[in-house]
Coordinates of C-alpha atoms in Angstrom, one line a residue:
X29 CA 14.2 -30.6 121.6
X30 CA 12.5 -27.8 122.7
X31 CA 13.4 -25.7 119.1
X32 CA 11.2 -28.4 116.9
X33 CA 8.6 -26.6 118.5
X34 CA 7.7 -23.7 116.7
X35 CA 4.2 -23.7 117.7
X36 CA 4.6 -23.3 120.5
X37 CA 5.8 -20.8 121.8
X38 CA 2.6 -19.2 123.8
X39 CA 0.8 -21.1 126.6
X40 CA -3.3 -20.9 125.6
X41 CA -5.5 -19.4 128.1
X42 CA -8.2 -21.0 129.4
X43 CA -11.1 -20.2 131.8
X44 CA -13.5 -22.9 133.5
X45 CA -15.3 -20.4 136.8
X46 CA -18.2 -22.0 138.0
X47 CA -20.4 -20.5 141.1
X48 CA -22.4 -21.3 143.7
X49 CA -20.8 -25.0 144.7
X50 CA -19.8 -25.8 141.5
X51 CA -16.9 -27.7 141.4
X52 CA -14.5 -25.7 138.8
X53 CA -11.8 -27.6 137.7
X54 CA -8.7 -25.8 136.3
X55 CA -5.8 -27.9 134.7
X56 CA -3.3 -25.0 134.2
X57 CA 0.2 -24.7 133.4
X58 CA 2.2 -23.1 136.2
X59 CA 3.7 -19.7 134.5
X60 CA 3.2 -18.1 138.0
X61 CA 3.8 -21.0 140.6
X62 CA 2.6 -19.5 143.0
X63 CA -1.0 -20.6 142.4
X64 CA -1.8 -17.4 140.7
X65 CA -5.2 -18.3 138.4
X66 CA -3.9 -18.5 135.1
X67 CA -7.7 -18.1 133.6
X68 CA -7.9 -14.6 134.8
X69 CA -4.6 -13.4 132.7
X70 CA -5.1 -11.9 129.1
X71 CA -3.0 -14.1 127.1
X72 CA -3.3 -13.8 123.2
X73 CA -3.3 -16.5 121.3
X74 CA -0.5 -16.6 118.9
X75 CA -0.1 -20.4 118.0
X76 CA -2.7 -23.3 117.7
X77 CA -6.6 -22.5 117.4
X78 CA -6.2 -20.9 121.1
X79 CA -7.2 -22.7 124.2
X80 CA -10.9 -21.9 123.8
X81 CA -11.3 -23.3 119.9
X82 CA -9.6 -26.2 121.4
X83 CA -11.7 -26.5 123.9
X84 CA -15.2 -25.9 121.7
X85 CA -13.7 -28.4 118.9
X86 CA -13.5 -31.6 121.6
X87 CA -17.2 -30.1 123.2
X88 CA -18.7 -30.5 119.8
X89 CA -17.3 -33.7 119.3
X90 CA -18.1 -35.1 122.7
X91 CA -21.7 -34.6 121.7
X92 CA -21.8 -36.6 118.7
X93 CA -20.1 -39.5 120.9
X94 CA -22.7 -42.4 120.5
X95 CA -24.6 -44.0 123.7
X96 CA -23.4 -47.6 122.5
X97 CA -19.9 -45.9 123.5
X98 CA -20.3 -45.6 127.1
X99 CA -18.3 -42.9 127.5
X100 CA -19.5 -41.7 130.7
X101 CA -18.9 -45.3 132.4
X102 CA -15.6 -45.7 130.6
X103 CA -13.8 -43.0 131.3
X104 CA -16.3 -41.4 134.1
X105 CA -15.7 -38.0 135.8
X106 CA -12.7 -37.5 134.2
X107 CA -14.7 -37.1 130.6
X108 CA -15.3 -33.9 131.1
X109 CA -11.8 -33.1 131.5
X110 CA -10.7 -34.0 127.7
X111 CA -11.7 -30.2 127.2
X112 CA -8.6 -29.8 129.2
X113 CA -6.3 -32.2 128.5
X114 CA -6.6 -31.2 124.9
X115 CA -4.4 -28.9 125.8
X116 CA -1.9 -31.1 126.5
X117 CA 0.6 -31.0 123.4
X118 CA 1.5 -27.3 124.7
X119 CA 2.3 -28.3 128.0
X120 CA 5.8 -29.9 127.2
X121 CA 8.0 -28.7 129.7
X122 CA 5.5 -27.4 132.0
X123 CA 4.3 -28.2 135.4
X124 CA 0.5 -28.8 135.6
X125 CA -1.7 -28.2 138.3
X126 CA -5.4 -29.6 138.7
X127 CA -6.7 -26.8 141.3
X128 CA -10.2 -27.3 142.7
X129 CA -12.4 -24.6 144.4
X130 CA -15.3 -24.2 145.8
X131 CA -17.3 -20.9 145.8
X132 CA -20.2 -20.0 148.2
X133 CA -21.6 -16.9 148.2
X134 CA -18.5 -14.8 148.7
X135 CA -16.1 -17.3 150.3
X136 CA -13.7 -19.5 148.3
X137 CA -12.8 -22.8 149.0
X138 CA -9.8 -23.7 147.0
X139 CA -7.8 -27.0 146.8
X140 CA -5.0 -28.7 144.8
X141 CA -6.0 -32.5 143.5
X142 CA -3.2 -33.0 141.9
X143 CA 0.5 -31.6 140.1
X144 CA 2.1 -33.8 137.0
X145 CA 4.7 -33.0 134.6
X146 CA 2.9 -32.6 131.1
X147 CA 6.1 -34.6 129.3
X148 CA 5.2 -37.7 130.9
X149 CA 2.3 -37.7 128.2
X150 CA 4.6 -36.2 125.5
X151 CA 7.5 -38.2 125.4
X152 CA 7.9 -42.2 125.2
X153 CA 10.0 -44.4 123.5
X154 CA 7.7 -44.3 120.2
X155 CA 7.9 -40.6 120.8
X156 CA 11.3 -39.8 122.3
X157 CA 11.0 -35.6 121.0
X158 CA 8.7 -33.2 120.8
X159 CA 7.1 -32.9 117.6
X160 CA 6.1 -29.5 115.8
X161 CA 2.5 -29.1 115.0
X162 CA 2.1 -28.3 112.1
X163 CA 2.3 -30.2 108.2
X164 CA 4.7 -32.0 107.7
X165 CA 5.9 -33.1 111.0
X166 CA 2.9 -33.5 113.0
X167 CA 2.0 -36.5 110.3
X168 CA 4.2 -38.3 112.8
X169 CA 2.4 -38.0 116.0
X170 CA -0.6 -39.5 114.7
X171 CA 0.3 -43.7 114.7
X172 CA 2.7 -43.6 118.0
X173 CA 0.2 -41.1 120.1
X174 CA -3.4 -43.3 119.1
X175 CA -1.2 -46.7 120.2
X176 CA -0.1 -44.4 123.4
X177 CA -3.5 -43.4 124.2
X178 CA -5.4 -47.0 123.0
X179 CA -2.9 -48.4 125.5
X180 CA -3.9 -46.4 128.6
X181 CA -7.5 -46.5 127.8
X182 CA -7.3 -50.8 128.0
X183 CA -4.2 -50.6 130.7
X184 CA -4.2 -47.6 133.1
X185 CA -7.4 -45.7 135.5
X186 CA -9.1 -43.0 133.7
X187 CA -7.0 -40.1 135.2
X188 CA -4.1 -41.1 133.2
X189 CA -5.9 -42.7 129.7
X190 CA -7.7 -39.1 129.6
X191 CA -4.3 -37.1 129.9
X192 CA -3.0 -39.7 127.1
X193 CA -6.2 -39.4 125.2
X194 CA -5.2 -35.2 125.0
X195 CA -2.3 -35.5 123.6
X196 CA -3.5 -37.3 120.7
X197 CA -6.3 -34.9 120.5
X198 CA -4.0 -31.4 120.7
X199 CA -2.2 -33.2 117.7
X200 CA -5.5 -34.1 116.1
X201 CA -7.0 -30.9 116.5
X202 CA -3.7 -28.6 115.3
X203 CA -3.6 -30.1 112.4
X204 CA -7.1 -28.9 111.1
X205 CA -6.0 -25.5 112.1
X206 CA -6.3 -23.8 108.7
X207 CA -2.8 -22.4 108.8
X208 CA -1.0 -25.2 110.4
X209 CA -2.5 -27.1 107.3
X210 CA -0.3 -24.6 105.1
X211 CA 2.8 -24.3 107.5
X212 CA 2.3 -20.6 108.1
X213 CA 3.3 -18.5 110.8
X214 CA 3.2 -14.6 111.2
X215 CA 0.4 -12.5 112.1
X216 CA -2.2 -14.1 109.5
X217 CA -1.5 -17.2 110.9
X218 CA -3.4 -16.4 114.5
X219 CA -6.0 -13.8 112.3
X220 CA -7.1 -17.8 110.5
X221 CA -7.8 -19.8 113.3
X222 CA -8.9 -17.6 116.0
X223 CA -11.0 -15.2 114.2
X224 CA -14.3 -17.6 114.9
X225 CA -17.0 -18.6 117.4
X226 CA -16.0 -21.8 117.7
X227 CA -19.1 -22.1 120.0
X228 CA -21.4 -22.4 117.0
X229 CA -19.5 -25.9 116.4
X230 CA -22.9 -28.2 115.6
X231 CA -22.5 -31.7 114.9
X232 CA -26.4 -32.7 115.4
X233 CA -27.0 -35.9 112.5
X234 CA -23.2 -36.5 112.4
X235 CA -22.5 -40.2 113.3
X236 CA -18.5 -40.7 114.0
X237 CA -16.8 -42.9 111.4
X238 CA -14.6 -46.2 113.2
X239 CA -11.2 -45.5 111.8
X240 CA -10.4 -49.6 111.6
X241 CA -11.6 -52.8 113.3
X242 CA -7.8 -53.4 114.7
X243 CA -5.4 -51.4 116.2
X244 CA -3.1 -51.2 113.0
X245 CA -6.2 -50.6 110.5
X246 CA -7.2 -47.9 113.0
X247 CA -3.3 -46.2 112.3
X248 CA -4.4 -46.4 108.7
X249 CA -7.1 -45.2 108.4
X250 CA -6.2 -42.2 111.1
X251 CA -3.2 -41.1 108.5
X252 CA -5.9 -41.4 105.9
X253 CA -8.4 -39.6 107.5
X254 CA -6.3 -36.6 108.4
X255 CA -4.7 -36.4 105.0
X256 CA -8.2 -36.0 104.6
X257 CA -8.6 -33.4 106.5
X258 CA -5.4 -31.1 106.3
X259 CA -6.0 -31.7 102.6
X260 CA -9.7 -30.2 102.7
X261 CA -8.8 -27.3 104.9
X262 CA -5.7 -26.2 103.3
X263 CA -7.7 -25.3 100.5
X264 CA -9.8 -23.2 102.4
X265 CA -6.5 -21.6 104.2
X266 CA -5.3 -20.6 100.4
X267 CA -8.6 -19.0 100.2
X268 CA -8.5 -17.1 103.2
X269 CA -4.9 -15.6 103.2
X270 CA -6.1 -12.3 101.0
X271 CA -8.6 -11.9 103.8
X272 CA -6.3 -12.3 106.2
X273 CA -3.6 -10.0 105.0
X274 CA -6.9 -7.4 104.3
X275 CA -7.8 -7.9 108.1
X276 CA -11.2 -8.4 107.1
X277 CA -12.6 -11.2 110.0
X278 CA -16.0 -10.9 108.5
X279 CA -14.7 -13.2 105.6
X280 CA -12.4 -15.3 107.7
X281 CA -15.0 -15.8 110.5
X282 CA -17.2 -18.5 108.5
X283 CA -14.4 -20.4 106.8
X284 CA -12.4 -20.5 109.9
X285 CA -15.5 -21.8 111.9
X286 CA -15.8 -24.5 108.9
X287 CA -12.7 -25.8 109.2
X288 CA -13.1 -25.8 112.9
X289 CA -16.3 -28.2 112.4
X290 CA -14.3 -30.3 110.1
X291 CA -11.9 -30.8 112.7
X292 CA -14.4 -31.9 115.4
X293 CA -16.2 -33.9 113.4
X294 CA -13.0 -36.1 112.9
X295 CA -12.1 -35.6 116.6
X296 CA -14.8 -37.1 117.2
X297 CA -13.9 -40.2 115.3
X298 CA -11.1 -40.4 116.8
X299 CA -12.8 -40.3 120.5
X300 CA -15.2 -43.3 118.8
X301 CA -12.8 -45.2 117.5
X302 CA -10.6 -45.2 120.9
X303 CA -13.3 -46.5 123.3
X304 CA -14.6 -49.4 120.1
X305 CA -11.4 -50.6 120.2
X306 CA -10.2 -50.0 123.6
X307 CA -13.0 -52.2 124.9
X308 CA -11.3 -54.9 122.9
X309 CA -8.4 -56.8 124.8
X310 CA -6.6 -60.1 123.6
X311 CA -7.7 -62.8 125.7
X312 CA -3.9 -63.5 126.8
X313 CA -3.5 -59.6 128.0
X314 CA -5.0 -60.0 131.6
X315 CA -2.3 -59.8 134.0
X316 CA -2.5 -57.0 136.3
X317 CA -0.3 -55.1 138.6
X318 CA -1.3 -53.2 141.7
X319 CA 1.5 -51.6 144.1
X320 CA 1.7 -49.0 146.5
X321 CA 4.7 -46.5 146.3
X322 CA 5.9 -44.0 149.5
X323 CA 8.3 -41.5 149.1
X324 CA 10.1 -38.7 150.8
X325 CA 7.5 -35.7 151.6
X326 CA 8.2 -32.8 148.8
X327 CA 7.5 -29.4 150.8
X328 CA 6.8 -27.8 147.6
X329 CA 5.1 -30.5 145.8
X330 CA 3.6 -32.8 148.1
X331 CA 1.4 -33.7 145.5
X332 CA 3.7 -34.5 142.5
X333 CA 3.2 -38.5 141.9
X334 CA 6.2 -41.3 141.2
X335 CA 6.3 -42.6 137.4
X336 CA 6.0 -46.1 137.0
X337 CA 7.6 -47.2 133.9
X338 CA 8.4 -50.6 132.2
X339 CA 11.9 -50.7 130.4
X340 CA 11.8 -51.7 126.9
X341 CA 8.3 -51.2 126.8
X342 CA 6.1 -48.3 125.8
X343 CA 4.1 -48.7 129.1
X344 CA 4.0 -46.1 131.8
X345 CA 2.1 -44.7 134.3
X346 CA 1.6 -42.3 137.3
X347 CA 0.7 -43.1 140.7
X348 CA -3.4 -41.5 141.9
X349 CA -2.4 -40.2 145.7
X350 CA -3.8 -42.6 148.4
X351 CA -2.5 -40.0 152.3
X352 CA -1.9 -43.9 153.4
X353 CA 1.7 -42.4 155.3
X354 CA 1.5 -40.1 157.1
X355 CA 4.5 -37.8 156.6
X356 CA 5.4 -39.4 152.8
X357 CA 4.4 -39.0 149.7
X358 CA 1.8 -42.4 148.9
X359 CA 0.3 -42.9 146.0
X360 CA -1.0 -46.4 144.3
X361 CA 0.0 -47.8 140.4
X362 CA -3.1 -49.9 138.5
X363 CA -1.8 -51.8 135.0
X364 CA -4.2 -54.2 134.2
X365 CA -4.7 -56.5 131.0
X366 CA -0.9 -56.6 130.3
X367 CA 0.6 -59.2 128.4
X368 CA 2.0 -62.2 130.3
X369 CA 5.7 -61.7 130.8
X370 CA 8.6 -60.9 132.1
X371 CA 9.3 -57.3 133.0
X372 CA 11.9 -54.7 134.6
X373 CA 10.2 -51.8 136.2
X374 CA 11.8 -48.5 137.5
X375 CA 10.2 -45.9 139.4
X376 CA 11.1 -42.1 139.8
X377 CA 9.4 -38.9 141.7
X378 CA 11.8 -36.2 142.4
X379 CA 13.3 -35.7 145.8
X380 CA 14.0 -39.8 145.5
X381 CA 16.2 -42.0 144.4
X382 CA 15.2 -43.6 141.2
X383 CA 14.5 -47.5 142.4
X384 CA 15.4 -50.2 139.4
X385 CA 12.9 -53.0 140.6
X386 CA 14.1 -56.7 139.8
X387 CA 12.4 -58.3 136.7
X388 CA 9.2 -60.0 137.7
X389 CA 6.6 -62.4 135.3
X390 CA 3.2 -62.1 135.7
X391 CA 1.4 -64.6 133.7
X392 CA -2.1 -64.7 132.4
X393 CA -4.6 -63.8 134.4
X394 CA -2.2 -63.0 137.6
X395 CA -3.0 -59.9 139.5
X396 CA 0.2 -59.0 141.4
X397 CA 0.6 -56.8 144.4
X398 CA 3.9 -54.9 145.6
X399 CA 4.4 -52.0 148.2
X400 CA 7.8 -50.4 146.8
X401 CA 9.2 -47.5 148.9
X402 CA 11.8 -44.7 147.4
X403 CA 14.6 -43.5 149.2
X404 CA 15.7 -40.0 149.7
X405 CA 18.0 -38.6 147.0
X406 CA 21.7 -38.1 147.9
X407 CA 20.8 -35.0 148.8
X408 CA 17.4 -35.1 150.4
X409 CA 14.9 -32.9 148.7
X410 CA 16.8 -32.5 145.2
X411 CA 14.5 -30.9 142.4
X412 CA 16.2 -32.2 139.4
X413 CA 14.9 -35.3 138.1
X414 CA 17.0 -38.3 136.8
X415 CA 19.8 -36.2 138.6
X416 CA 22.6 -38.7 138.2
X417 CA 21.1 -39.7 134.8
X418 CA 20.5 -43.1 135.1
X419 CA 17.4 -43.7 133.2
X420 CA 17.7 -44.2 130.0
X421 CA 13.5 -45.4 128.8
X422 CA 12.7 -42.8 126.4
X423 CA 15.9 -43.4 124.6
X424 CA 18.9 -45.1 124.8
X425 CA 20.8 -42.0 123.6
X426 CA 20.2 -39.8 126.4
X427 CA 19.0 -39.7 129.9
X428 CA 15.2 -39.1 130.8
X429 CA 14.7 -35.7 131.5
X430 CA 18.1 -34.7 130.1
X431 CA 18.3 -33.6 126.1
X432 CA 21.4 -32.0 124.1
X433 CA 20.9 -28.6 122.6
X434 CA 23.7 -28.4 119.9
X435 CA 23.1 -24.0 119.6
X436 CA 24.8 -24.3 123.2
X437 CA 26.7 -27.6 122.4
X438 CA 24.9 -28.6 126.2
X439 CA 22.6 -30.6 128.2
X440 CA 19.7 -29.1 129.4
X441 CA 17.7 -30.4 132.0
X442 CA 13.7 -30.2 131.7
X443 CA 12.5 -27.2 133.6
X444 CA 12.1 -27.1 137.4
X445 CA 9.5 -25.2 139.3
X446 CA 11.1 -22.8 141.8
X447 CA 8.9 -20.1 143.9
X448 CA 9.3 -16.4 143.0
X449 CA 11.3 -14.7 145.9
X450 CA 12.9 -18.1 147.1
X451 CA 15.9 -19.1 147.6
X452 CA 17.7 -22.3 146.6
X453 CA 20.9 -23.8 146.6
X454 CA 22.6 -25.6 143.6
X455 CA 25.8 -27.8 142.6
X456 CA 27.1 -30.7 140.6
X457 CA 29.3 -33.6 141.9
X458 CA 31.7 -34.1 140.0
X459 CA 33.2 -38.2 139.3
X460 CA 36.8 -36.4 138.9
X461 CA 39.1 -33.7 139.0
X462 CA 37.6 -33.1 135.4
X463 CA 35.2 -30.6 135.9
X464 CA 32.5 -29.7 133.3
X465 CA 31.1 -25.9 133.8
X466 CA 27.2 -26.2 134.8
X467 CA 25.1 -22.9 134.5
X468 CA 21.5 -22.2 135.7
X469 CA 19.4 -20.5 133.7
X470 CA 16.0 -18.7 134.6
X471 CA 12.9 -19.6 132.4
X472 CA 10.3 -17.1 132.3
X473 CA 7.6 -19.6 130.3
X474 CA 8.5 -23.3 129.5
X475 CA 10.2 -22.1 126.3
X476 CA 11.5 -18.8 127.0
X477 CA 14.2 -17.5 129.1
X478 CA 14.3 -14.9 131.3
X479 CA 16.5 -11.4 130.6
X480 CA 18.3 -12.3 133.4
X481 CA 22.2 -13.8 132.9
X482 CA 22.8 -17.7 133.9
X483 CA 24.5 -18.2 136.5
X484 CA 27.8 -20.8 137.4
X485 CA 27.1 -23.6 139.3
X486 CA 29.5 -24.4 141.8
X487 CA 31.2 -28.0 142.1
X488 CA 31.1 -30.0 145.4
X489 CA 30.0 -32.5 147.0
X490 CA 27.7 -31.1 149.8
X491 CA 25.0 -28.4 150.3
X492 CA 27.0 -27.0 152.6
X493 CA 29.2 -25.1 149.9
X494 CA 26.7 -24.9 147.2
X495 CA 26.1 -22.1 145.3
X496 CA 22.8 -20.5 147.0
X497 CA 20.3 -18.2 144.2
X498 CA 17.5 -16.1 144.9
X499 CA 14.4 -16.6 142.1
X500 CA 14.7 -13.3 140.3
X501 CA 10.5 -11.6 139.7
X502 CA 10.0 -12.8 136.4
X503 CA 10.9 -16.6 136.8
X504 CA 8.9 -19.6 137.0
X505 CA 11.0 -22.1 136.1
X506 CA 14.8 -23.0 136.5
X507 CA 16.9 -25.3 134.0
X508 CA 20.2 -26.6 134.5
X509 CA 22.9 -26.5 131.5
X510 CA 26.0 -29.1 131.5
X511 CA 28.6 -27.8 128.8
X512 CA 29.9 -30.4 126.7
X513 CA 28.3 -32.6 123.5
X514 CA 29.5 -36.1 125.4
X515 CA 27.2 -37.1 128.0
X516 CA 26.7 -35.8 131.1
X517 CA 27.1 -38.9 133.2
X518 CA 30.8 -39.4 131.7
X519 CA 31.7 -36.6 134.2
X520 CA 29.5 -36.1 137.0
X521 CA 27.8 -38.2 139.3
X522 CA 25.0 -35.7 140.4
X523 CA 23.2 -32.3 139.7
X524 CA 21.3 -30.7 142.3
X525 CA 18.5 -28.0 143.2
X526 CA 16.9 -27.7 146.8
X527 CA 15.4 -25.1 148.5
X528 CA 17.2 -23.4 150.6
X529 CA 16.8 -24.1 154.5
X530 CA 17.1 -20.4 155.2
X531 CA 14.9 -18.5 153.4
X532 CA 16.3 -14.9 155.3
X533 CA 19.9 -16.2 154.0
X534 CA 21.2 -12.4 152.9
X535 CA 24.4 -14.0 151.3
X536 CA 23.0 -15.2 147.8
X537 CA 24.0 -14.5 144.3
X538 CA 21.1 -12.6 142.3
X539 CA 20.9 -11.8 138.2

């Protein structure tokens, strides 16, 4: 999945330092997991309008939000963040922290609020890939991601609709980037988007359009508005290429920054349009869910919430951390103004067995309360998610976190944070004598490998004989690959990554 993404293949910078007891949040992807700040690195900005055009594009539109809106009430602290979360549609793969500090005078007081995955907001059954984003395919995020994030904003708590509401956004936006509009990549391609001042954004006297009056007319009139849109700046993009390949910003600058004001200003509808229609719930969609879920403490990530998610169903959610066990992971789930029904509802955090909770019917109007409590993986700490692949929500043809790369005629796993200079030990349990050859692999970024060679992954069925590796320098991620094209689950019941108990161990095998 991760090679329809040619986009995407740098993370955007991104810096948010406030002083003197300003609380500066900073949503960044975790290149070096060891909580170095991201912000301070010098990253350039290859792909998409960079994180700071991102970030000016969703400011400018925030401000031509209307009062009637109530933006500030609906979504509430976490408005602010949709300068972040816009982000969002480059953090497939990725591990996200939301790190808080406070600075006095010379003394920091830093903090992590939370850790998430960014593909729970990418992938979904309406979505069940990653999408490149840029014309032609983006056209296909627009009608599954508005439903995604419409549904959060009427059914989940603010944390979660805003993280939903950026990924509809980092599609939105992209797509006015003037070469995306054009399919072009190369060097002109980042000279057209990020040669502007994206700070000069103004959208004083513009009043945001409402796409539709239902949530299918909104879908329409999204496509029709960004057809719109990549039509109107494409034309500018042809304009700009003999600029670009002249190097000459000075004529780039002003068109660039045009299309960049284009782009908010339909942002901005968009934003509108969510929180007119989001207010608007069908009288028989008022059943609610709230439940508390415990898990097994995470030394790594003690953060790191369970996924809540409702087979067959596009609905989904994380848990917001509640410290109510001492010694476990606790966090709490909020659906409200679901349709009555009957549902099936399986819950996953890594480190945990994935619990398949029996179908309950909540009727109109019903608020139901559960306290659901995971149970340690077969082997208590384990890393990999869905690691005997038995979810199957995002699609039937594969297991969640789990896709098949046919270069390598594998499975891959979705990337798994490890800590530079740790150790950890890894195997496969296999259902048979039938053995399948499993490889880790080091990831240097979410897309990219590391220099260094993958390394066989020994087959038992205890930690005791696992095969123990030692993070090389340069990761920040490892994947695990399963050779083969049938699926994984056919031959082995388990895969498995857990820090090692003995950090000093001398005995490992390095790259």
């Amino acid at each position: 999945a991760l090679r329809r993404c040619g986009d995407q293949q740098k993370p955007e910078g991104k810096e948010n330092t406030q002083m003197n007891l300003t609380r500066a949040k900073l949503s960044i992807i975790v290149a070096i997991i060891s909580f170095a700040v991201i912000a301070g690195l010098a990253v350039p900005h290859l792909f998409a309008w960079g994180g700071i055009p991102h970030q000016q594009i969703v400011d400018g539109a925030l401000t031509a939000i209307p009062a009637d809106d109530q933006i500030a009430i609906r979504l509430g602290s976490q408005a602010r963040h949709l300068r972040d979360t816009v982000e969002m549609g480059d953090w497939m793969n990725s591990l996200i922290i939301d790190q808080e500090n406070w600075h006095v005078t010379t003394e920091d007081y830093p903090q992590v609020d939370s850790e998430y995955f960014g593909n729970d907001y990418l992938l979904f059954p309406a979505a069940p890939h990653f999408f490149e984003h840029m014309m032609p395919e983006v056209h296909g995020t627009y009608g599954p991601f508005f439903l995604r994030a419409l549904q959060a904003l009427r059914t989940e708590d603010q944390e979660n609709a805003v993280r939903w509401m950026g990924s509809l956004l980092h599609f939105v936006t992209d797509s006015g980037s003037p070469p995306h509009t054009i399919g072009l990549r190369g060097p002109n391609h980042t000279k057209m988007e990020n040669w502007l001042d994206a700070s000069r954004i103004d959208l004083r006297g513009y009043h945001p359009q409402l796409l539709g009056n239902t949530d299918q007319e909104a879908v329409q009139g999204l496509e029709h508005r960004m057809d719109g849109l990549i039509e109107r700046n494409a034309a500018i993009a042809k304009r700009m290429l003999p600029y670009a390949d002249a190097n000459d910003r000075a004529h780039i600058a002003p068109m660039a920054l045009d299309c960049a004001e284009e782009t908010a200003r339909v942002t901005a509808d968009v934003i509108h349009t969510l929180l007119v229609l989001s207010a608007k719930t069908d009288p028989d969609d008022t059943a609610s869910i709230v439940a508390t879920v415990t898990a097994p403490a995470l030394t790594e990530h003690p953060l790191l919430p369970a996924k809540l998610v409702l087979l067959g169903t596009n609905f989904s959610t994380l848990s917001a951390n509640n410290d109510r066990y001492a010694g476990r992971y606790s966090g709490t789930f909020v659906f409200r103004n679901l349709p009555a029904g009957t549902y099936r509802a399986t819950i996953e955090r890594p480190g945990a067995a994935i619990l398949f909770i029996p179908a309950f019917t909540v009727t109109t109007g019903e608020q139901l309360h559960f306290e659901w409590h995971l149970g340690a993986s077969s082997t208590p700490g384990n890393l990999v998610q869905d690691d005997s692949f038995s979810l199957h929500w995002v699609t039937a043809a594969a297991p969640d976190h789990w896709h098949h790369d046919d270069q390598c005629h594998c499975w891959l796993s979705d990337n798994i944070p490890v800590l530079q200079g740790h150790s950890y030990r890894a195997f496969v349990v296999p259902k048979s004598d039938r053995k399948r050859r499993a490889t880790l692999e080091w990831m240097a970024m979410h897309w990219e490998r590391t220099n260094d060679p993958a390394i066989d992954i020994a087959a038992s069925q205890t930690a005791g004989t696992a095969t123990v590796v030692k993070v090389p320098p340069a990761a920040v991620y490892a994947r695990i690959a399963i050779a083969g094209n049938d699926p994984p689950e056919q031959w082995l019941r388990d895969v498995v990554l857990v820090p090692d108990p003995d950090q000093a161990i001398t005995n490992v095998q390095t790259p």
